[in-house]
Amino acid sequence: MRTQNDNGLCLNVNQSQTVSAPSLKKSECIKPQPLISLEVKCIENLKSLGIEDLIHALKMIHDLALYHTDFCLDTTEKNALYSLKALWSELETLVKS
C-alpha cells in the first residue's frame, strides 16, 4: 500500500488502518522494489482480460453490495468494499498510463 504522500510502499499497514488511512512514519516505509516476473505476468493477464471490463465489474460488485442489499455492513465488509474501490482506482491509473 502506498502512503498518503506516495513516497513509498508501507510494510506495517493492517486492514484497520486502510479505512482510516492514518499518517505513517517515514521509518515504517520503504522505497518501491522492481516487479518480479510473477507480478509482471499478473499485470499482463489483467490486460489480456480487459482492464476496463474488470474495473466495471469491480464497481458493479461494490455498488450491489453497498446500495442494493439489506445486510448490515460491519468493519470487515467495509474494509473489503474499500479494498475493491482501491483496486479499481489503481487499475484506472494503469489504464491512463
CSV table of C-alpha atoms in Angstrom, one decimal:
chain,number,residue,atom,x,y,z
A,1,MET,CA,0.0,0.0,0.0
A,2,ARG,CA,1.3,3.5,-0.8
A,3,THR,CA,1.4,6.2,1.8
A,4,GLN,CA,-0.7,9.3,1.7
A,5,ASN,CA,2.3,11.3,0.4
A,6,ASP,CA,3.0,8.5,-2.2
A,7,ASN,CA,6.6,8.3,-1.1
A,8,GLY,CA,7.0,4.5,-0.9
A,9,LEU,CA,5.4,1.2,-0.1
A,10,CYS,CA,4.5,0.5,3.5
A,11,LEU,CA,5.1,-2.8,5.2
A,12,ASN,CA,3.4,-2.2,8.6
A,13,VAL,CA,-0.2,-1.5,7.5
A,14,ASN,CA,-3.0,-3.6,8.7
A,15,GLN,CA,-6.5,-3.7,7.4
A,16,SER,CA,-8.0,-1.5,10.1
A,17,GLN,CA,-5.5,1.3,9.1
A,18,THR,CA,-6.7,1.0,5.5
A,19,VAL,CA,-10.1,2.6,6.1
A,20,SER,CA,-8.9,5.5,8.3
A,21,ALA,CA,-5.6,6.0,6.4
A,22,PRO,CA,-3.6,7.5,9.2
A,23,SER,CA,-0.3,9.2,8.5
A,24,LEU,CA,2.6,6.9,8.7
A,25,LYS,CA,6.1,7.5,9.9
A,26,LYS,CA,8.8,7.6,7.3
A,27,SER,CA,10.7,4.8,9.1
A,28,GLU,CA,7.7,2.4,8.5
A,29,CYS,CA,8.0,2.8,4.7
A,30,ILE,CA,10.4,1.5,2.1
A,31,LYS,CA,11.1,2.5,-1.5
A,32,PRO,CA,9.3,0.5,-4.2
A,33,GLN,CA,11.1,-2.5,-5.5
A,34,PRO,CA,11.2,-3.6,-9.1
A,35,LEU,CA,8.4,-6.0,-10.1
A,36,ILE,CA,9.2,-9.7,-10.1
A,37,SER,CA,8.3,-11.8,-13.1
A,38,LEU,CA,5.2,-13.2,-11.4
A,39,GLU,CA,3.9,-9.7,-10.8
A,40,VAL,CA,4.6,-8.7,-14.4
A,41,LYS,CA,2.7,-11.8,-15.6
A,42,CYS,CA,-0.2,-11.0,-13.4
A,43,ILE,CA,-0.4,-7.5,-14.9
A,44,GLU,CA,-0.2,-8.9,-18.4
A,45,ASN,CA,-3.0,-11.3,-17.6
A,46,LEU,CA,-5.2,-8.5,-16.3
A,47,LYS,CA,-4.5,-6.5,-19.5
A,48,SER,CA,-5.5,-9.5,-21.7
A,49,LEU,CA,-8.7,-9.9,-19.8
A,50,GLY,CA,-9.6,-6.3,-20.4
A,51,ILE,CA,-8.9,-3.9,-17.6
A,52,GLU,CA,-11.9,-1.7,-18.4
A,53,ASP,CA,-14.2,-4.6,-18.1
A,54,LEU,CA,-12.6,-5.6,-14.8
A,55,ILE,CA,-13.0,-2.1,-13.5
A,56,HIS,CA,-16.6,-2.1,-14.4
A,57,ALA,CA,-17.2,-5.5,-12.7
A,58,LEU,CA,-15.5,-4.3,-9.5
A,59,LYS,CA,-17.6,-1.1,-9.4
A,60,MET,CA,-20.8,-3.2,-10.0
A,61,ILE,CA,-19.9,-5.6,-7.2
A,62,HIS,CA,-19.2,-2.7,-4.9
A,63,ASP,CA,-22.4,-0.9,-5.7
A,64,LEU,CA,-24.5,-4.0,-5.4
A,65,ALA,CA,-23.0,-4.9,-2.0
A,66,LEU,CA,-23.3,-1.3,-0.7
A,67,TYR,CA,-26.5,0.0,-2.2
A,68,HIS,CA,-28.7,-3.0,-3.1
A,69,THR,CA,-28.6,-5.2,-0.1
A,70,ASP,CA,-30.4,-5.3,3.2
A,71,PHE,CA,-27.4,-6.7,5.1
A,72,CYS,CA,-25.7,-4.6,7.8
A,73,LEU,CA,-22.1,-3.9,6.9
A,74,ASP,CA,-19.6,-4.4,9.6
A,75,THR,CA,-15.9,-3.3,9.7
A,76,THR,CA,-14.8,-6.4,7.8
A,77,GLU,CA,-17.2,-5.8,5.0
A,78,LYS,CA,-16.5,-2.1,4.8
A,79,ASN,CA,-12.8,-2.8,4.6
A,80,ALA,CA,-13.5,-5.3,1.7
A,81,LEU,CA,-15.5,-2.7,-0.1
A,82,TYR,CA,-12.8,-0.1,0.4
A,83,SER,CA,-10.2,-2.6,-1.0
A,84,LEU,CA,-12.4,-3.1,-4.1
A,85,LYS,CA,-12.5,0.7,-4.6
A,86,ALA,CA,-8.7,1.0,-4.1
A,87,LEU,CA,-8.2,-1.8,-6.6
A,88,TRP,CA,-10.3,-0.3,-9.3
A,89,SER,CA,-8.7,3.1,-8.7
A,90,GLU,CA,-5.3,1.7,-9.2
A,91,LEU,CA,-6.4,-0.2,-12.3
A,92,GLU,CA,-7.8,3.1,-13.7
A,93,THR,CA,-4.4,4.7,-13.2
A,94,LEU,CA,-2.8,1.8,-15.1
A,95,VAL,CA,-5.3,2.3,-18.0
A,96,LYS,CA,-4.5,6.0,-18.1
A,97,SER,CA,-0.7,5.5,-18.3
